[in-house]
Amino acid sequence: MTPFDYNQAFSRNLGVVSATEHERLRNATVAIAGMGGVGGDYLISLVRAGVGGFHLAEFDEFELVNFNRQYGASVPTLGRRKLEVMVEQALAINPELRITTFADGIQADNIDAFLDGVDLAVDAVDAFAVDKHPLLVNAASARGLATVAAVPLGLGAGMLAFGPQGMSYEDYFAITPAMSEDEKIVQFLLGFAPELYHLRYLDPSSINLKARKGPSSVAGCKLCAGFITTQALVALLHPDELRCVPWYTYLDARVGRFHHRRLWMGNRNPLQRLKSFVAKRRLAKLDAQR
């Protein structure tokens, strides 16, 4: 058996990154919150990109409904902890990885330890977990760290970056404590995809905020992984190039539309406020029909 050698295993990265940058990636530590729909793909992609250290948080187990999109979901992993499975997958690629695990997910009482000694935070928490996202972003920003996040949206994906130099989480999403959980989810998703191209072809009846259920495609998850891997490399190697909110990136591969631009005022933009109002009314109507 050929012994593992980091430089040979990831040598094809050279040219995209320099040898010096590759060594920086090897010594970097990235914190990924969530190992489910997109987080598992983020981990594997960043391992293959040469990142050498990780803090990983996840509390859930693999289920049959995860099979359509989640990296570690398979018959042999049914009922197993996602965190445990994904650590095995990562170590099978690079057995020299430095990994610290957080088996309860991210919580108020462990967020400091989760971010201690890391170079970048990645938000891969379920989109419906509306209170976990600001917990991560705000704690990372307070430490001077950037946070990158992406959400699969039909056959597309939206990507955002947060940091001390950008708008705050609350200002960008225009989320207030008085909002209901459903309203916070609408604001969250709208901030990732202001043009809402995916709504042209998604079946609205498949979206159920009360049940915290919505459609998700492996295509969208893979696009998220590409966005996050790219932005992680930018954040780690070229931080001056990272564009934080109100900048957003949104691609819908089915309709063939791509945007990378500033969303003036975030969700407080008048057009965003109108879209939010319409979306909430439509979802309320759907709920009433169920």
Coordinates of C-alpha atoms in Angstrom, one line a residue:
M1 CA 0.0 0.0 0.0
T2 CA 1.3 3.5 -0.9
P3 CA 1.9 5.4 2.3
F4 CA 0.0 8.7 2.7
D5 CA 1.9 11.8 1.7
Y6 CA 0.2 15.2 2.0
N7 CA 2.3 16.9 -0.7
Q8 CA 1.7 14.2 -3.2
A9 CA -2.0 13.6 -2.3
F10 CA -2.9 17.3 -2.9
S11 CA -0.2 18.2 -5.5
R12 CA -2.8 18.9 -8.2
N13 CA -4.0 21.9 -6.2
L14 CA -0.7 23.7 -7.1
G15 CA -1.2 26.2 -9.8
V16 CA -4.6 27.2 -8.5
V17 CA -2.8 28.0 -5.2
S18 CA 1.0 28.5 -4.7
A19 CA 3.2 26.1 -2.7
T20 CA 3.3 28.7 0.1
E21 CA -0.5 29.2 0.0
H22 CA -0.9 25.4 0.1
E23 CA 1.1 25.2 3.3
R24 CA -1.0 27.9 4.8
L25 CA -4.1 25.8 4.0
R26 CA -2.4 22.8 5.6
N27 CA -1.9 24.8 8.8
A28 CA -5.3 26.5 8.8
T29 CA -8.3 25.4 10.9
V30 CA -11.9 25.9 9.7
A31 CA -15.0 25.6 11.9
I32 CA -18.0 24.0 10.2
A33 CA -21.3 24.1 12.0
G34 CA -23.5 21.3 10.6
M35 CA -22.7 18.0 8.8
G36 CA -26.0 17.5 7.1
G37 CA -27.4 18.7 3.8
V38 CA -24.4 20.9 2.8
G39 CA -21.9 20.6 5.7
G40 CA -20.6 17.1 4.8
D41 CA -19.9 18.3 1.3
Y42 CA -18.1 21.4 2.6
L43 CA -15.9 19.2 4.8
I44 CA -14.9 16.8 2.1
S45 CA -14.3 19.6 -0.4
L46 CA -12.1 21.6 2.0
V47 CA -10.1 18.5 3.0
R48 CA -9.4 17.9 -0.7
A49 CA -8.5 21.6 -1.1
G50 CA -5.7 21.0 1.4
V51 CA -7.2 22.4 4.7
G52 CA -5.5 20.6 7.6
G53 CA -7.6 21.4 10.6
F54 CA -11.3 21.4 11.5
H55 CA -13.7 22.1 14.3
L56 CA -16.9 20.2 13.5
A57 CA -20.3 20.5 15.1
E58 CA -23.4 18.2 14.6
F59 CA -25.9 16.5 16.8
D60 CA -28.1 14.5 14.3
E61 CA -28.1 11.0 12.8
F62 CA -28.5 9.9 9.2
E63 CA -32.1 9.1 8.1
L64 CA -33.5 7.7 4.9
V65 CA -34.9 11.1 3.9
N66 CA -31.2 12.3 3.7
F67 CA -30.3 10.1 0.8
N68 CA -31.2 12.5 -2.0
R69 CA -28.5 15.0 -1.1
Q70 CA -26.4 14.4 2.0
Y71 CA -22.8 13.3 1.4
G72 CA -22.5 10.7 4.2
A73 CA -26.0 9.3 3.8
S74 CA -26.1 5.6 2.7
V75 CA -27.6 2.3 3.8
P76 CA -24.5 1.4 5.9
T77 CA -24.7 4.8 7.8
L78 CA -28.5 4.8 8.6
G79 CA -28.9 5.6 12.2
R80 CA -25.3 6.6 12.7
R81 CA -24.2 10.0 14.0
K82 CA -23.5 12.3 11.1
L83 CA -20.5 13.7 12.9
E84 CA -18.9 10.3 13.4
V85 CA -19.5 9.3 9.8
M86 CA -18.1 12.5 8.3
V87 CA -15.0 12.4 10.5
E88 CA -14.3 8.9 9.2
Q89 CA -14.8 10.1 5.6
A90 CA -12.4 13.0 6.1
L91 CA -9.7 10.9 7.8
A92 CA -9.9 8.4 5.0
I93 CA -8.8 11.2 2.6
N94 CA -6.2 12.8 5.0
P95 CA -5.3 10.7 8.0
E96 CA -3.2 13.6 9.3
L97 CA -6.1 16.0 9.9
R98 CA -6.5 17.8 13.1
I99 CA -10.2 17.5 14.1
T100 CA -12.0 18.7 17.2
T101 CA -15.7 17.6 17.4
F102 CA -18.8 19.1 19.1
A103 CA -21.4 16.4 19.3
D104 CA -24.2 18.6 20.6
G105 CA -24.0 21.0 17.7
I106 CA -23.3 24.7 18.3
Q107 CA -24.8 26.1 21.5
A108 CA -24.4 29.3 23.5
D109 CA -22.3 27.4 26.1
N110 CA -19.8 26.0 23.5
I111 CA -19.6 28.6 20.8
D112 CA -16.4 30.1 22.3
A113 CA -14.7 26.7 22.3
F114 CA -16.0 26.0 18.8
L115 CA -14.4 29.2 17.5
D116 CA -11.2 29.1 19.6
G117 CA -8.1 28.9 17.5
V118 CA -9.9 28.8 14.1
D119 CA -9.2 30.9 11.0
L120 CA -12.7 30.8 9.4
A121 CA -16.3 29.9 10.3
V122 CA -18.6 28.1 7.9
D123 CA -22.4 28.1 8.6
A124 CA -23.9 24.8 7.4
V125 CA -26.7 24.8 9.9
D126 CA -30.2 23.8 8.7
A127 CA -31.9 26.9 7.2
F128 CA -34.8 26.4 9.5
A129 CA -32.7 26.7 12.7
V130 CA -33.1 30.5 12.7
D131 CA -31.5 31.2 16.0
K132 CA -28.3 29.2 15.4
H133 CA -27.2 31.3 12.4
P134 CA -26.8 34.6 14.3
L135 CA -25.2 32.7 17.2
L136 CA -22.4 31.6 14.9
V137 CA -22.1 34.8 12.8
N138 CA -22.1 37.2 15.7
A139 CA -19.7 35.2 17.8
A140 CA -17.3 34.9 14.8
S141 CA -17.5 38.6 13.9
A142 CA -16.8 39.6 17.6
R143 CA -13.6 37.6 17.3
G144 CA -12.7 39.3 14.0
L145 CA -13.4 36.1 12.0
A146 CA -15.3 35.9 8.7
T147 CA -18.2 33.5 8.3
V148 CA -19.3 32.1 4.9
A149 CA -22.7 30.5 4.3
A150 CA -24.7 29.1 1.4
V151 CA -28.2 27.8 1.0
P152 CA -29.4 25.4 -1.7
L153 CA -32.4 26.9 -3.5
G154 CA -34.0 24.5 -6.0
L155 CA -31.4 24.0 -8.8
G156 CA -29.4 26.9 -7.6
A157 CA -27.7 28.4 -4.6
G158 CA -27.1 31.6 -2.7
M159 CA -23.9 32.5 -0.9
L160 CA -23.1 35.2 1.7
A161 CA -20.0 36.2 3.7
F162 CA -20.1 38.0 7.0
G163 CA -17.3 39.8 8.9
P164 CA -16.4 42.7 11.0
Q165 CA -16.1 44.9 7.9
G166 CA -19.6 44.1 6.6
M167 CA -23.2 44.6 7.8
S168 CA -24.3 42.8 10.9
Y169 CA -26.4 39.7 10.6
E170 CA -29.5 41.5 12.0
D171 CA -29.1 44.5 9.8
Y172 CA -28.6 42.5 6.6
F173 CA -31.5 40.2 7.2
A174 CA -33.7 42.8 8.9
I175 CA -34.7 40.2 11.5
T176 CA -36.1 41.4 14.8
P177 CA -36.8 39.6 18.1
A178 CA -40.5 40.3 17.7
M179 CA -40.8 38.2 14.5
S180 CA -42.2 34.8 14.5
E181 CA -40.0 31.8 13.6
D182 CA -41.7 31.6 10.2
E183 CA -41.1 35.3 9.5
K184 CA -37.4 34.9 10.4
I185 CA -37.1 31.9 8.0
V186 CA -38.6 34.0 5.2
Q187 CA -36.2 36.9 5.9
F188 CA -33.3 34.5 6.0
L189 CA -34.0 32.8 2.7
L190 CA -34.8 36.1 0.9
G191 CA -31.4 37.5 1.9
F192 CA -29.7 34.7 0.0
A193 CA -31.7 34.9 -3.2
P194 CA -33.2 38.4 -3.8
E195 CA -34.3 37.5 -7.3
L196 CA -36.2 34.3 -6.2
Y197 CA -35.6 32.5 -9.5
H198 CA -36.2 29.1 -7.9
L199 CA -39.8 30.1 -7.2
R200 CA -40.5 29.9 -11.0
Y201 CA -40.4 26.1 -10.9
L202 CA -40.7 24.9 -7.3
D203 CA -44.0 23.4 -6.3
P204 CA -45.2 25.8 -3.5
S205 CA -47.2 23.0 -1.8
S206 CA -43.8 21.3 -1.1
I207 CA -42.9 24.1 1.3
N208 CA -44.2 23.8 4.8
L209 CA -42.7 26.2 7.3
K210 CA -44.7 24.8 10.2
A211 CA -43.3 21.4 9.7
R212 CA -39.8 22.9 8.9
K213 CA -39.9 21.1 5.6
G214 CA -39.0 22.1 2.1
P215 CA -37.6 20.6 -1.2
S216 CA -33.8 20.3 -1.6
S217 CA -31.8 19.0 -4.6
V218 CA -28.3 17.5 -4.7
A219 CA -27.7 19.9 -7.5
G220 CA -28.2 22.9 -5.2
C221 CA -26.1 21.3 -2.5
K222 CA -23.2 20.7 -4.9
L223 CA -23.4 24.3 -6.1
C224 CA -23.2 25.4 -2.4
A225 CA -20.1 23.3 -1.9
G226 CA -18.4 24.9 -4.9
F227 CA -19.3 28.4 -3.6
I228 CA -18.2 27.7 -0.1
T229 CA -14.9 26.1 -1.1
T230 CA -14.1 29.0 -3.3
Q231 CA -15.0 31.6 -0.7
A232 CA -13.1 29.7 2.0
L233 CA -9.9 29.8 -0.1
V234 CA -10.5 33.5 -0.7
A235 CA -11.0 34.2 3.0
L236 CA -8.0 32.2 4.1
L237 CA -5.6 33.2 1.4
H238 CA -6.8 36.6 0.0
P239 CA -9.0 38.1 2.8
D240 CA -8.9 41.6 1.2
E241 CA -10.8 40.1 -1.7
L242 CA -13.7 38.8 0.4
R243 CA -16.9 40.7 -0.2
C244 CA -19.1 40.7 2.9
V245 CA -22.8 41.5 3.0
P246 CA -24.5 43.5 1.6
W247 CA -22.8 41.7 -1.2
Y248 CA -24.4 38.4 -2.2
T249 CA -23.9 35.7 -4.8
Y250 CA -26.8 33.9 -6.4
L251 CA -26.9 31.4 -9.2
D252 CA -29.8 29.4 -10.6
A253 CA -28.5 26.8 -13.0
R254 CA -31.9 25.9 -14.4
V255 CA -32.9 29.4 -15.5
G256 CA -29.2 30.3 -16.3
R257 CA -29.0 33.5 -14.2
F258 CA -26.1 34.6 -12.0
H259 CA -25.8 37.7 -9.8
H260 CA -22.9 38.9 -7.7
R261 CA -23.7 42.4 -6.4
R262 CA -24.6 44.6 -3.5
L263 CA -28.1 44.5 -2.0
W264 CA -28.4 48.0 -0.8
M265 CA -29.8 48.1 2.7
G266 CA -30.1 44.3 2.8
N267 CA -33.6 43.2 3.4
R268 CA -34.6 46.7 4.4
N269 CA -34.3 47.6 0.7
P270 CA -37.9 48.6 -0.4
L271 CA -38.1 45.9 -3.0
Q272 CA -37.0 43.3 -0.5
R273 CA -39.6 44.4 2.0
L274 CA -42.3 44.1 -0.7
K275 CA -41.1 40.6 -1.6
S276 CA -41.1 39.6 2.1
F277 CA -44.7 40.8 2.5
V278 CA -45.9 38.9 -0.6
A279 CA -44.0 35.7 0.4
K280 CA -45.4 35.7 3.9
R281 CA -48.9 36.2 2.6
R282 CA -48.5 33.3 0.1
L283 CA -47.1 31.0 2.8
A284 CA -49.9 31.9 5.2
K285 CA -52.4 31.1 2.5
L286 CA -50.8 27.7 1.9
D287 CA -50.8 26.9 5.6
A288 CA -54.5 27.8 5.8
Q289 CA -55.3 25.4 3.0
R290 CA -53.5 22.4 4.7

